[in-house]
């Protein structure tokens, strides 16, 4: 048996944990192993003009997630609980209902795709579990503050960057905007695992 074949067998026996930051515009995806080592750190944009309905976006989303995960065995899936969708910043009941519906739809499709339990995670608890401290003196959106914390503490992650062509950062290398969604998926995944660390199969 070759080394490559041996490694494939070992990898097939490993279990992974999937974290999703679900949104109708961009869904963050993070996959970690039982040692919290990152295997996938990415985000799926769902803003294409070809995606006309929620169902189109859900179909595209789950197919892209399956491509990212590949043949790795997913034991549990962590998603952000719907409770956060009733926080300040969501202006209408229609928006809240759409987001909640899409969250449920993607959770179900992920469960079916990977035959894994889906666990709702309280985002505040997850942030605390990964070491983020919410400083009230910093008035920036918490999403931005969490992103800065994770980017600073984990520069080794496969962050996607580009050189800004306009604005105050013109000519500088900056993070792609979707990396905030990947970051949130990591927080939900690692935080969820630490909050509910039941033994792996």
PDB file of C-alpha atoms in Angstrom, residues 8 11-12 14-21 27-33 37-44 60-78 106 109-116 185 189:
ATOM      1  CA  UNK A   8      -6.493   8.430   2.446  1.00  0.00           C
ATOM      2  CA  UNK A  11      -8.296  10.697   6.616  1.00  0.00           C
ATOM      3  CA  UNK A  12     -11.491   8.740   5.931  1.00  0.00           C
ATOM      4  CA  UNK A  14     -11.207  11.216  10.890  1.00  0.00           C
ATOM      5  CA  UNK A  15     -14.279  13.153  11.873  1.00  0.00           C
ATOM      6  CA  UNK A  16     -14.878  16.806  11.152  1.00  0.00           C
ATOM      7  CA  UNK A  17     -17.189  19.523  12.363  1.00  0.00           C
ATOM      8  CA  UNK A  18     -18.891  21.943  10.013  1.00  0.00           C
ATOM      9  CA  UNK A  19     -19.752  25.517  10.904  1.00  0.00           C
ATOM     10  CA  UNK A  20     -22.089  27.635   8.784  1.00  0.00           C
ATOM     11  CA  UNK A  21     -22.817  31.347   8.940  1.00  0.00           C
ATOM     12  CA  UNK A  27     -22.767  31.944   3.572  1.00  0.00           C
ATOM     13  CA  UNK A  28     -19.591  31.377   5.549  1.00  0.00           C
ATOM     14  CA  UNK A  29     -18.214  27.835   5.703  1.00  0.00           C
ATOM     15  CA  UNK A  30     -15.678  26.415   8.148  1.00  0.00           C
ATOM     16  CA  UNK A  31     -14.612  22.807   8.629  1.00  0.00           C
ATOM     17  CA  UNK A  32     -12.403  21.736  11.532  1.00  0.00           C
ATOM     18  CA  UNK A  33     -11.160  18.419  12.871  1.00  0.00           C
ATOM     19  CA  UNK A  37      -7.437  22.393  12.965  1.00  0.00           C
ATOM     20  CA  UNK A  38      -8.991  24.206  10.019  1.00  0.00           C
ATOM     21  CA  UNK A  39      -9.628  22.165   6.878  1.00  0.00           C
ATOM     22  CA  UNK A  40     -11.973  24.633   5.128  1.00  0.00           C
ATOM     23  CA  UNK A  41     -12.216  28.373   5.669  1.00  0.00           C
ATOM     24  CA  UNK A  42     -14.258  30.018   2.946  1.00  0.00           C
ATOM     25  CA  UNK A  43     -17.537  31.682   1.982  1.00  0.00           C
ATOM     26  CA  UNK A  44     -20.096  31.149  -0.756  1.00  0.00           C
ATOM     27  CA  UNK A  60     -26.423  26.513  -5.081  1.00  0.00           C
ATOM     28  CA  UNK A  61     -25.358  26.909  -1.467  1.00  0.00           C
ATOM     29  CA  UNK A  62     -25.539  23.234  -0.540  1.00  0.00           C
ATOM     30  CA  UNK A  63     -23.803  22.156  -3.748  1.00  0.00           C
ATOM     31  CA  UNK A  64     -20.918  24.532  -3.067  1.00  0.00           C
ATOM     32  CA  UNK A  65     -20.693  23.401   0.558  1.00  0.00           C
ATOM     33  CA  UNK A  66     -20.508  19.768  -0.589  1.00  0.00           C
ATOM     34  CA  UNK A  67     -17.670  20.665  -2.967  1.00  0.00           C
ATOM     35  CA  UNK A  68     -15.729  22.366  -0.179  1.00  0.00           C
ATOM     36  CA  UNK A  69     -16.191  19.484   2.276  1.00  0.00           C
ATOM     37  CA  UNK A  70     -15.515  16.748  -0.273  1.00  0.00           C
ATOM     38  CA  UNK A  71     -15.515  13.205   1.100  1.00  0.00           C
ATOM     39  CA  UNK A  72     -14.642  14.164   4.664  1.00  0.00           C
ATOM     40  CA  UNK A  73     -16.896  12.714   7.347  1.00  0.00           C
ATOM     41  CA  UNK A  74     -18.926  15.405   9.097  1.00  0.00           C
ATOM     42  CA  UNK A  75     -20.041  14.406  12.578  1.00  0.00           C
ATOM     43  CA  UNK A  76     -21.897  17.555  13.589  1.00  0.00           C
ATOM     44  CA  UNK A  77     -22.989  20.791  11.962  1.00  0.00           C
ATOM     45  CA  UNK A  78     -23.103  24.043  13.908  1.00  0.00           C
ATOM     46  CA  UNK A 106     -29.937  25.290   4.654  1.00  0.00           C
ATOM     47  CA  UNK A 109     -30.181  20.389   3.377  1.00  0.00           C
ATOM     48  CA  UNK A 110     -26.865  20.195   5.235  1.00  0.00           C
ATOM     49  CA  UNK A 111     -28.259  17.527   7.537  1.00  0.00           C
ATOM     50  CA  UNK A 112     -29.401  15.474   4.545  1.00  0.00           C
ATOM     51  CA  UNK A 113     -26.165  16.002   2.617  1.00  0.00           C
ATOM     52  CA  UNK A 114     -23.843  14.900   5.421  1.00  0.00           C
ATOM     53  CA  UNK A 115     -26.161  12.736   7.540  1.00  0.00           C
ATOM     54  CA  UNK A 116     -25.096  14.747  10.565  1.00  0.00           C
ATOM     55  CA  UNK A 185     -18.503  30.417  10.524  1.00  0.00           C
ATOM     56  CA  UNK A 189     -17.927  26.011  14.592  1.00  0.00           C
TER      57      UNK A 189
END
